[in-house]
Short mmCIF file of C-alpha atoms in Angstrom, two decimals:
data_model
loop_
_atom_site.label_atom_id
_atom_site.label_comp_id
_atom_site.label_asym_id
_atom_site.label_seq_id
_atom_site.Cartn_x
_atom_site.Cartn_y
_atom_site.Cartn_z
CA MET L 1 9.65 0.45 -31.92
CA ASP L 2 12.91 1.60 -33.40
CA ASP L 3 15.77 -0.86 -35.14
CA ASN L 4 17.61 -0.94 -31.71
CA GLU L 5 14.76 -2.13 -29.52
CA VAL L 6 13.67 -4.66 -32.25
CA SER L 7 16.96 -6.25 -32.39
CA ASP L 8 17.12 -6.23 -28.71
CA LEU L 9 14.21 -8.82 -28.69
CA LYS L 10 15.42 -10.94 -31.81
CA VAL L 11 17.14 -14.15 -31.09
CA GLU L 12 20.52 -12.98 -32.24
CA ASP L 13 23.64 -13.08 -30.31
CA GLU L 14 27.26 -13.07 -31.82
CA GLY L 15 25.98 -14.44 -35.12
CA GLU L 16 23.49 -17.17 -33.42
CA LYS L 17 20.13 -16.80 -34.80
CA VAL L 18 16.94 -18.63 -35.73
CA SER L 19 16.85 -19.59 -39.15
CA PRO L 20 13.79 -18.78 -41.29
CA GLU L 21 13.24 -22.64 -41.97
CA SER L 22 12.77 -23.40 -38.46
CA GLU L 23 9.74 -21.79 -38.44
CA SER L 24 8.05 -24.08 -40.90
CA GLU L 25 9.72 -27.20 -39.28
CA GLU L 26 8.43 -29.16 -36.13
CA SER L 27 9.00 -28.03 -32.98
CA LEU L 28 12.08 -28.93 -31.03
CA PHE L 29 9.63 -29.51 -28.06
CA TYR L 30 7.03 -32.04 -29.79
CA ASP L 31 9.43 -33.90 -32.43
CA ASN L 32 13.19 -33.17 -32.35
CA ASP L 33 13.34 -33.34 -28.52
CA THR L 34 11.31 -36.47 -27.74
CA ASN L 35 13.36 -37.13 -24.57
CA LEU L 36 12.51 -33.50 -23.44
CA LEU L 37 8.91 -34.19 -23.83
CA GLU L 38 8.97 -37.48 -22.12
CA LYS L 39 11.02 -35.97 -19.10
CA GLU L 40 8.36 -33.09 -18.85
CA LYS L 41 5.35 -35.47 -18.69
CA ALA L 42 7.17 -37.67 -16.18
CA GLU L 43 7.82 -34.62 -13.80
CA ASP L 44 4.48 -33.02 -13.99
CA SER L 45 2.20 -36.21 -14.15
CA GLU L 46 0.52 -34.90 -17.36
CA THR L 47 -0.31 -36.86 -20.39
CA ASP L 48 -2.73 -34.45 -22.14
CA LEU L 49 -0.59 -32.39 -24.37
CA GLU L 50 -2.30 -32.95 -27.45
CA ILE L 51 -3.38 -29.92 -29.43
CA VAL L 52 -5.69 -29.37 -32.68
CA GLU L 53 -3.63 -29.55 -36.24
CA SER L 54 -4.37 -25.67 -36.59
CA GLU L 55 -2.97 -24.79 -33.41
CA ARG L 56 -0.05 -27.25 -33.64
CA LEU L 57 1.80 -24.73 -36.05
CA PHE L 58 1.42 -21.62 -34.01
CA THR L 59 2.54 -23.40 -30.88
CA THR L 60 5.29 -25.24 -32.42
CA GLY L 61 7.03 -21.96 -33.53
CA GLN L 62 6.41 -20.26 -30.29
CA ALA L 63 8.08 -23.11 -28.50
CA GLU L 64 11.01 -23.40 -30.94
CA LEU L 65 11.60 -19.77 -30.64
CA TYR L 66 11.70 -19.74 -26.57
CA LEU L 67 13.94 -22.59 -26.55
CA GLU L 68 16.49 -20.95 -28.84
CA ALA L 69 16.08 -17.86 -26.75
CA CYS L 70 16.96 -19.57 -23.68
CA LYS L 71 20.19 -20.96 -25.26
CA VAL L 72 21.15 -17.70 -26.66
CA VAL L 73 20.65 -15.81 -23.45
CA GLY L 74 22.08 -18.67 -21.11
CA VAL L 75 18.90 -19.78 -19.06
CA ILE L 76 17.25 -23.04 -18.41
CA PRO L 77 13.98 -22.92 -20.00
CA VAL L 78 10.74 -22.96 -17.74
CA SER L 79 8.74 -26.26 -18.49
CA TYR L 80 5.36 -24.36 -17.31
CA PHE L 81 5.88 -21.70 -19.76
CA LEU L 82 6.37 -24.26 -22.62
CA ARG L 83 3.36 -26.16 -21.56
CA ASN L 84 0.99 -23.28 -21.30
CA MET L 85 1.72 -21.01 -24.16
CA GLU L 86 -1.38 -21.54 -25.70
CA GLU L 87 -3.30 -20.42 -22.70
CA ALA L 88 -4.80 -17.14 -21.87
CA TYR L 89 -3.41 -16.88 -18.29
CA MET L 90 0.03 -17.37 -17.48
CA ASN L 91 1.25 -17.58 -14.06
CA LEU L 92 5.08 -17.40 -13.62
CA ASN L 93 5.25 -15.78 -10.05
CA HIS L 94 8.33 -17.10 -7.95
CA HIS L 95 10.27 -18.94 -10.73
CA GLY L 96 13.42 -17.17 -9.97
CA LEU L 97 13.62 -15.76 -13.72
CA GLY L 98 15.95 -13.03 -13.46
CA PRO L 99 16.47 -10.46 -15.93
CA LYS L 100 17.79 -12.86 -18.58
CA GLY L 101 14.93 -15.38 -18.03
CA THR L 102 12.79 -12.52 -18.35
CA LYS L 103 14.31 -11.56 -21.62
CA ALA L 104 13.71 -15.01 -23.00
CA ILE L 105 10.00 -14.73 -22.04
CA ALA L 106 9.79 -11.41 -23.53
CA ILE L 107 11.14 -12.75 -26.83
CA ALA L 108 9.03 -15.42 -27.16
CA LEU L 109 5.81 -13.34 -26.20
CA VAL L 110 6.44 -10.73 -28.97
CA SER L 111 4.27 -12.59 -31.31
CA ASN L 112 2.16 -14.65 -29.02
CA THR L 113 -1.66 -14.27 -29.47
CA THR L 114 -3.07 -16.17 -26.75
CA VAL L 115 -1.66 -14.85 -23.61
CA THR L 116 -3.89 -12.10 -22.14
CA HIS L 117 -2.96 -12.26 -18.26
CA LEU L 118 0.70 -12.54 -17.47
CA GLU L 119 1.71 -12.85 -13.61
CA LEU L 120 5.80 -12.16 -13.21
CA GLU L 121 5.60 -11.53 -9.37
CA ASP L 122 8.79 -12.04 -7.24
CA ASN L 123 11.19 -12.96 -10.18
CA TRP L 124 14.23 -10.36 -9.30
CA ILE L 125 13.43 -8.75 -13.10
CA MET L 126 14.94 -5.34 -12.01
CA ALA L 127 15.01 -2.42 -14.42
CA GLU L 128 17.11 -4.71 -17.24
CA GLY L 129 14.26 -7.29 -17.16
CA THR L 130 11.70 -4.32 -17.17
CA MET L 131 13.27 -3.09 -20.35
CA SER L 132 12.53 -6.35 -22.13
CA LEU L 133 8.77 -6.49 -21.25
CA VAL L 134 8.57 -3.05 -22.19
CA GLN L 135 9.84 -3.80 -25.62
CA MET L 136 7.69 -6.70 -25.89
CA LEU L 137 4.53 -4.86 -24.99
CA ARG L 138 5.13 -2.15 -27.43
CA GLU L 139 4.78 -4.93 -30.31
CA ASN L 140 2.22 -7.47 -28.34
CA CYS L 141 -1.31 -5.95 -28.49
CA TYR L 142 -3.10 -9.11 -26.50
CA ILE L 143 -1.88 -8.82 -23.03
CA GLN L 144 -4.23 -6.70 -20.92
CA GLU L 145 -3.23 -7.59 -17.34
CA LEU L 146 0.48 -7.51 -16.23
CA ASN L 147 1.71 -8.17 -12.65
CA ILE L 148 5.25 -7.66 -11.85
CA SER L 149 5.27 -6.84 -8.11
CA ASN L 150 8.04 -7.51 -5.70
CA ASN L 151 10.64 -7.55 -8.67
CA HIS L 152 12.97 -5.05 -7.14
CA LEU L 153 12.30 -2.45 -10.14
CA ASP L 154 13.44 0.70 -8.06
CA THR L 155 13.45 4.34 -9.55
CA GLU L 156 14.92 3.11 -12.99
CA GLY L 157 12.46 0.44 -13.35
CA ALA L 158 9.92 2.71 -12.65
CA LYS L 159 11.15 5.34 -15.28
CA ILE L 160 10.92 2.46 -17.80
CA ILE L 161 7.59 1.61 -16.99
CA THR L 162 6.31 4.96 -17.00
CA GLY L 163 7.95 5.64 -20.30
CA LEU L 164 5.41 2.95 -21.78
CA LEU L 165 2.28 4.63 -19.82
CA LEU L 166 3.32 7.98 -21.26
CA GLU L 167 3.14 6.66 -24.90
CA ASN L 168 -0.52 5.17 -24.47
CA LEU L 169 0.72 2.23 -26.88
CA SER L 170 0.26 -0.63 -24.46
CA SER L 171 -3.06 -2.64 -24.42
CA VAL L 172 -2.45 -3.12 -20.64
CA TRP L 173 -5.03 -1.83 -18.65
CA SER L 174 -4.66 -3.62 -15.05
CA LEU L 175 -0.99 -3.19 -13.84
CA GLN L 176 0.41 -4.32 -10.35
CA LEU L 177 3.62 -2.69 -9.32
CA SER L 178 3.40 -3.56 -5.41
CA GLY L 179 6.47 -3.84 -3.34
CA ASN L 180 9.14 -2.26 -5.92
CA ASN L 181 10.68 0.28 -3.68
CA PHE L 182 9.43 3.25 -5.46
CA ARG L 183 10.23 6.54 -3.59
CA GLU L 184 9.57 10.20 -4.05
CA GLU L 185 11.37 10.44 -7.55
CA SER L 186 9.28 7.73 -8.70
CA ALA L 187 6.07 9.14 -7.85
CA GLN L 188 7.05 12.25 -9.96
CA TYR L 189 7.57 9.72 -12.95
CA PHE L 190 3.96 8.06 -12.26
CA SER L 191 2.28 11.27 -11.94
CA GLU L 192 3.78 12.59 -15.35
CA ALA L 193 2.85 9.68 -17.20
CA LEU L 194 -0.62 9.11 -15.90
CA MET L 195 -1.79 12.66 -16.31
CA VAL L 196 -1.62 11.96 -20.04
CA ASN L 197 -2.40 8.32 -20.04
CA TYR L 198 -6.08 6.96 -20.57
CA ARG L 199 -5.39 3.37 -21.22
CA THR L 200 -4.53 2.11 -17.63
CA LYS L 201 -7.72 1.24 -15.74
CA GLU L 202 -6.22 -0.44 -12.68
CA LEU L 203 -3.02 0.25 -10.82
CA ASP L 204 -1.56 -1.21 -8.06
CA LEU L 205 1.14 0.69 -6.23
CA SER L 206 0.97 -0.58 -2.75
CA HIS L 207 3.80 -1.50 -0.44
CA ASN L 208 5.99 1.08 -1.62
CA GLU L 209 7.87 3.92 -0.39
CA PHE L 210 5.71 6.93 -1.10
CA SER L 211 5.46 9.56 1.69
CA GLU L 212 4.13 13.14 1.92
CA LYS L 213 5.70 14.38 -1.47
CA GLY L 214 4.89 11.55 -3.47
CA GLY L 215 1.36 11.78 -2.19
CA GLU L 216 1.63 15.27 -3.67
CA PHE L 217 2.54 14.07 -6.93
CA LEU L 218 -0.15 11.39 -7.06
CA GLY L 219 -2.72 13.88 -6.09
CA HIS L 220 -1.89 16.02 -8.72
CA MET L 221 -2.11 13.23 -11.00
CA LEU L 222 -5.81 12.33 -9.97
CA ALA L 223 -6.68 15.76 -10.81
CA TYR L 224 -6.09 15.18 -14.63
CA ASN L 225 -6.14 11.50 -14.90
CA GLU L 226 -9.17 10.21 -17.10
CA GLY L 227 -8.56 6.62 -17.35
CA LEU L 228 -8.03 5.27 -13.75
CA THR L 229 -10.89 3.50 -12.01
CA VAL L 230 -9.02 1.49 -9.27
CA LEU L 231 -5.88 2.87 -7.54
CA ASN L 232 -4.21 0.94 -4.43
CA LEU L 233 -1.74 3.25 -2.37
CA SER L 234 -2.06 0.97 0.85
CA TRP L 235 1.00 0.54 2.84
CA ASN L 236 3.00 3.82 1.91
CA HIS L 237 3.73 6.79 4.16
CA LEU L 238 1.51 9.52 2.81
CA ARG L 239 0.65 10.94 6.06
CA LYS L 240 -1.22 14.04 6.63
CA LYS L 241 0.10 16.21 3.45
CA GLY L 242 -0.08 13.27 1.19
CA ALA L 243 -3.37 12.47 2.24
CA THR L 244 -4.63 15.97 1.80
CA ALA L 245 -3.06 16.20 -1.74
CA VAL L 246 -4.85 12.87 -2.65
CA SER L 247 -8.03 14.17 -1.43
CA THR L 248 -7.61 17.51 -3.47
CA GLY L 249 -7.34 15.62 -6.60
CA LEU L 250 -10.27 13.21 -5.54
CA ARG L 251 -12.67 16.38 -5.51
CA VAL L 252 -11.99 17.03 -9.30
CA ASN L 253 -11.84 13.30 -10.43
CA VAL L 254 -14.33 11.87 -12.62
CA THR L 255 -13.33 8.44 -13.24
CA LEU L 256 -11.78 6.64 -9.86
CA LYS L 257 -14.24 4.11 -8.53
CA THR L 258 -12.09 2.25 -5.99
CA LEU L 259 -9.21 3.93 -3.69
CA ASP L 260 -7.27 1.99 -1.13
CA LEU L 261 -5.17 4.07 1.28
CA SER L 262 -5.03 1.88 4.40
CA TRP L 263 -1.95 1.78 6.35
CA ASN L 264 -0.74 5.26 5.66
CA GLY L 265 -0.78 7.12 8.80
CA LEU L 266 -3.42 9.77 7.30
CA GLY L 267 -4.74 10.74 10.99
CA ASN L 268 -7.51 13.14 11.86
CA GLU L 269 -6.49 15.64 9.38
CA GLY L 270 -6.41 13.09 6.52
CA ALA L 271 -10.05 12.05 7.63
CA LEU L 272 -10.82 15.81 7.48
CA ALA L 273 -9.37 16.23 4.00
CA LEU L 274 -11.33 13.18 2.62
CA GLY L 275 -14.50 14.27 3.96
CA GLU L 276 -14.16 17.32 2.29
CA ALA L 277 -13.51 15.50 -1.00
CA LEU L 278 -16.79 13.25 -0.37
CA LYS L 279 -18.79 16.52 -0.42
CA VAL L 280 -18.13 16.96 -4.12
CA ASN L 281 -16.92 13.73 -5.56
CA THR L 282 -19.85 12.00 -7.57
CA THR L 283 -17.74 8.78 -8.59
CA LEU L 284 -15.89 6.87 -5.85
CA VAL L 285 -17.79 4.03 -4.73
CA TYR L 286 -15.23 2.01 -2.63
CA LEU L 287 -12.95 3.58 -0.05
CA ASP L 288 -10.53 1.73 2.42
CA ILE L 289 -8.77 3.93 5.13
CA SER L 290 -8.16 1.19 7.66
CA SER L 291 -5.51 1.47 10.17
CA ASN L 292 -4.76 5.15 9.69
CA HIS L 293 -4.73 6.38 13.38
CA ILE L 294 -8.10 8.06 12.60
CA TYR L 295 -9.92 8.74 16.10
CA ASN L 296 -13.45 9.86 17.13
CA ASP L 297 -12.44 13.37 15.89
CA GLY L 298 -11.46 12.43 12.58
CA ALA L 299 -14.45 9.76 12.36
CA GLY L 300 -16.43 13.23 12.94
CA LYS L 301 -14.86 15.20 10.09
CA LEU L 302 -15.31 12.42 7.86
CA SER L 303 -18.92 12.05 8.51
CA LYS L 304 -19.34 15.66 7.30
CA GLY L 305 -18.76 14.26 4.07
CA LEU L 306 -20.98 11.21 4.34
CA GLU L 307 -23.69 13.60 5.10
CA SER L 308 -24.15 14.67 1.46
CA ASN L 309 -22.27 12.27 -0.61
CA GLY L 310 -24.55 9.94 -2.98
CA THR L 311 -22.14 7.62 -4.22
CA LEU L 312 -19.90 5.60 -2.08
CA LYS L 313 -21.27 2.17 -1.21
CA ILE L 314 -18.34 0.61 0.78
CA LEU L 315 -16.14 2.45 3.53
CA LYS L 316 -13.55 0.36 5.63
CA LEU L 317 -12.57 2.14 8.87
CA SER L 318 -11.40 -1.22 10.50
CA PHE L 319 -8.40 -1.01 12.80
CA ASN L 320 -8.68 2.76 13.83
CA PRO L 321 -8.65 3.57 17.38
CA LEU L 322 -12.38 4.40 17.37
CA THR L 323 -14.81 3.96 19.93
CA VAL L 324 -18.78 3.73 20.01
CA GLU L 325 -18.84 7.68 20.05
CA GLY L 326 -17.11 7.70 16.44
CA ALA L 327 -19.06 4.87 15.27
CA MET L 328 -22.32 6.46 16.29
CA ALA L 329 -21.07 9.70 14.55
CA LEU L 330 -20.88 7.84 11.04
CA ILE L 331 -24.09 6.29 11.68
CA THR L 332 -25.79 9.43 12.45
CA SER L 333 -24.33 11.23 9.29
CA LEU L 334 -26.24 8.52 7.05
CA LYS L 335 -29.13 9.15 8.92
CA LYS L 336 -29.16 12.45 7.89
CA ASN L 337 -28.19 11.57 4.40
CA PRO L 338 -31.48 10.21 2.34
CA LYS L 339 -29.61 9.84 -0.83
CA SER L 340 -27.00 7.81 0.62
CA ARG L 341 -26.01 4.63 -1.20
CA MET L 342 -23.76 3.12 1.22
CA GLU L 343 -24.09 -0.71 1.39
CA GLU L 344 -21.14 -1.73 3.84
CA LEU L 345 -19.79 0.03 6.63
CA ASN L 346 -16.61 -1.71 8.15
CA ILE L 347 -15.72 -0.65 11.90
CA SER L 348 -14.82 -4.29 12.87
CA ASN L 349 -12.79 -3.42 15.81
CA VAL L 350 -15.27 -1.04 17.65
CA MET L 351 -17.26 -2.40 20.44
CA VAL L 352 -20.62 -1.10 20.24
CA ASN L 353 -23.58 -0.61 22.94
CA GLU L 354 -27.41 -0.84 22.91
CA GLY L 355 -27.66 2.75 21.96
CA PHE L 356 -25.69 2.15 18.95
CA LEU L 357 -28.02 -0.86 17.83
CA ARG L 358 -31.15 0.97 18.43
CA LEU L 359 -29.58 4.16 16.16
CA LEU L 360 -28.54 1.58 13.70
CA GLY L 361 -32.04 -0.15 13.59
CA GLY L 362 -33.44 3.47 12.75
CA VAL L 363 -30.85 4.07 9.95
CA CYS L 364 -31.49 0.81 8.51
CA HIS L 365 -35.57 1.46 7.98
CA ILE L 366 -34.25 4.32 5.83
CA HIS L 367 -31.25 2.52 4.22
CA PRO L 368 -32.14 -1.20 4.22
CA GLN L 369 -29.15 -1.89 2.15
CA LEU L 370 -26.95 -0.92 4.66
CA HIS L 371 -24.68 -3.41 6.44
CA VAL L 372 -22.66 -2.51 9.48
CA VAL L 373 -19.35 -4.80 10.42
CA HIS L 374 -18.71 -3.98 14.25
CA GLY L 375 -17.14 -5.57 17.20
CA ASP L 376 -19.07 -6.82 20.15
CA VAL L 377 -21.82 -5.53 21.95
CA GLY L 378 -20.71 -3.93 25.35
CA GLY L 379 -18.77 -0.62 24.40
CA GLN L 380 -19.35 2.29 26.73
CA ILE L 381 -19.50 5.84 26.05
CA SER L 382 -16.13 7.06 27.41
CA LYS L 383 -16.06 10.00 30.18
CA LYS L 384 -13.49 12.44 29.81
CA PRO L 385 -10.94 12.01 32.87
CA ASN L 386 -10.57 14.27 35.56
CA LEU L 387 -7.42 15.96 34.50
CA GLN L 388 -4.62 15.93 37.35
CA PRO L 389 -2.56 18.98 37.53
CA ASP L 390 0.87 18.76 35.62
CA PRO L 391 3.54 17.71 38.02
CA MET L 392 6.25 19.48 36.27
CA VAL L 393 4.00 22.72 36.71
CA LEU L 394 3.69 21.95 40.18
CA ILE L 395 7.48 21.72 40.62
CA LYS L 396 7.97 24.96 38.68
CA ASN L 397 5.42 26.57 41.04
CA TYR L 398 7.06 25.48 44.18
CA LEU L 399 10.35 26.59 42.81
CA ASP L 400 9.06 30.29 42.01
CA GLU L 401 7.08 30.40 45.20
CA HIS L 402 10.22 29.83 47.48
CA LYS L 403 12.41 31.51 45.09
CA LEU L 404 14.72 28.63 44.18
CA LYS L 405 16.45 27.15 41.33
CA LEU L 406 16.33 23.78 40.10
CA TRP L 407 19.89 23.40 41.00
CA ASP L 408 19.33 24.24 44.48
CA PHE L 409 16.12 22.20 44.65
CA PHE L 410 18.42 18.87 43.99
CA LYS L 411 21.13 20.11 46.01
CA ASP L 412 18.93 20.37 49.16
CA MET L 413 18.24 16.61 48.50
CA ASP L 414 21.87 15.65 48.15
CA LYS L 415 22.79 14.92 51.99
CA LYS L 416 25.94 13.22 51.26
CA GLY L 417 27.23 15.82 48.77
CA ASN L 418 28.35 13.23 46.36
CA MET L 419 25.89 14.08 43.50
CA LYS L 420 23.77 11.29 43.73
CA ILE L 421 20.26 11.07 45.13
CA PRO L 422 18.54 7.73 45.38
CA VAL L 423 15.05 7.62 43.77
CA THR L 424 13.59 6.78 47.20
CA ASP L 425 14.89 9.86 48.62
CA PHE L 426 13.75 12.24 45.68
CA GLN L 427 10.05 10.68 46.02
CA LYS L 428 10.27 11.31 49.63
CA ALA L 429 11.62 14.87 49.45
CA LEU L 430 8.82 15.70 46.73
CA THR L 431 6.08 14.52 49.11
CA GLN L 432 7.33 16.60 51.99
CA SER L 433 7.79 19.80 49.96
CA LEU L 434 4.27 19.62 48.36
CA THR L 435 0.96 19.83 49.95
CA GLY L 436 -2.60 19.31 49.14
CA SER L 437 -3.09 18.46 45.28
CA GLU L 438 0.64 18.66 45.20
CA ALA L 439 1.04 15.90 47.62
CA THR L 440 -1.45 13.79 45.49
CA ILE L 441 0.74 14.23 42.51
CA ALA L 442 3.87 13.50 44.37
CA ALA L 443 2.20 10.45 45.78
CA ASN L 444 1.59 9.35 41.95
CA LEU L 445 5.22 10.22 40.98
CA ARG L 446 6.02 7.80 43.79
CA ARG L 447 4.25 4.87 41.94
CA GLY L 448 5.81 6.29 38.63
CA GLU L 449 2.08 6.50 37.31
CA THR L 450 1.80 10.19 36.17
CA LEU L 451 5.00 11.03 34.48
CA ALA L 452 4.70 7.36 32.59
CA GLU L 453 1.70 8.28 31.06
CA SER L 454 2.71 11.76 30.12
CA THR L 455 2.99 12.19 26.25
CA ASP L 456 4.66 15.69 26.48
CA PRO L 457 8.06 15.63 25.65
CA ALA L 458 9.25 18.13 28.38
CA GLN L 459 7.82 15.85 30.91
CA GLN L 460 9.42 12.67 29.63
CA ASP L 461 12.81 14.73 29.60
CA ALA L 462 12.40 15.73 33.04
CA LYS L 463 11.39 12.23 34.29
CA GLY L 464 14.84 10.90 32.49
CA LYS L 465 16.78 13.72 34.36
CA ALA L 466 15.35 12.67 37.68
CA GLY L 467 16.32 8.98 36.99
CA ALA L 468 19.74 10.05 35.89
CA VAL L 469 20.26 11.91 39.30
CA GLY L 470 18.95 8.91 41.25
CA ARG L 471 21.34 6.48 39.41
#
């Protein structure tokens, strides 16, 4: 730490500072401010605040330092922090610290040797407070787990945090940064830092704003990182390209064991990329891809990777639009893989049938450790629907056959010449104009079913125009 950073964490402000003698005197918390102690006891109904004499001197200095820091930065001391400075687990979530309150905490923790797990979620720390924490962590080698989720760090805070990761100086191995408005540019900072960082083992970047480009940065990072064992990217927007990039990095990564990609809109293409990665990856044990718009085709593509994977133990696929066909494809892949170590397959929303249960029973004889979480029994093998002709194609064919233009087609229906056609007249004209299968389509149009179910943008646009004419 340079001189400027050190001075920033010392309790000095316009000539006001802690005197050296105060370190050896009794604490303001324990002696000089007896009324404060009594008030804390009354408010929290705690009477057991005694500590052994060897710890008393240490805690006394820490408490006095914190109280003086609060006075200098202009914040009210947090009584919980004062009472628990000698505990390993410090939970200051939802205390409304703000940047200044965080700075006071950081000043007190610079020389603290007991706190190893620090919780600071939802305190509006922002980038300013993050800087105070980073300066403290460069000096404090005891804090190992840090949670600063939901603190409005934004891109500037991400830059500060990744600067610490880039140095490999901090002892923090578990870092939670969920919900901090990190976007694409933030992903680049994390990628550059984590490609060389080897100390951080667990990283939570969930509930942020990483999209496809951010996924590409993070995927590139995975190809080089040799420290991370747990990575949570859930509730972002990685989509197809982001999932493909992460999967590419996963193919060569040799340390990651747990990966959460739930709620990212990966789709069938993302499932295909992950399936290809699982064919060669030899370390991943836990994979969560719940709620990712993965259909039966995607499950089939993912299954190709499961046929040869020998390390994955837990696969979560719940709340994807799978049916029993996709579920059977997944189970069949495990049947084909004698070296599979799968212990839990979660497809909790999928209704299964007796055929699935029979297949599962056979697979469990091969892999007795396997537990499949599925929905109720009663699912049916879906049949492909008989596709009806496209109504817009029929109309186009009719116009071509009678050598009409679309304008003429509508003009003939406009009996009153006022450029308005009632919907019922439009439907009736269609029924009279078309025959055979065309008449069936027209009848469907009358009920408003076919076009309402259509997903083709051109069809939806045509429906809108027809409605506008009717109005």
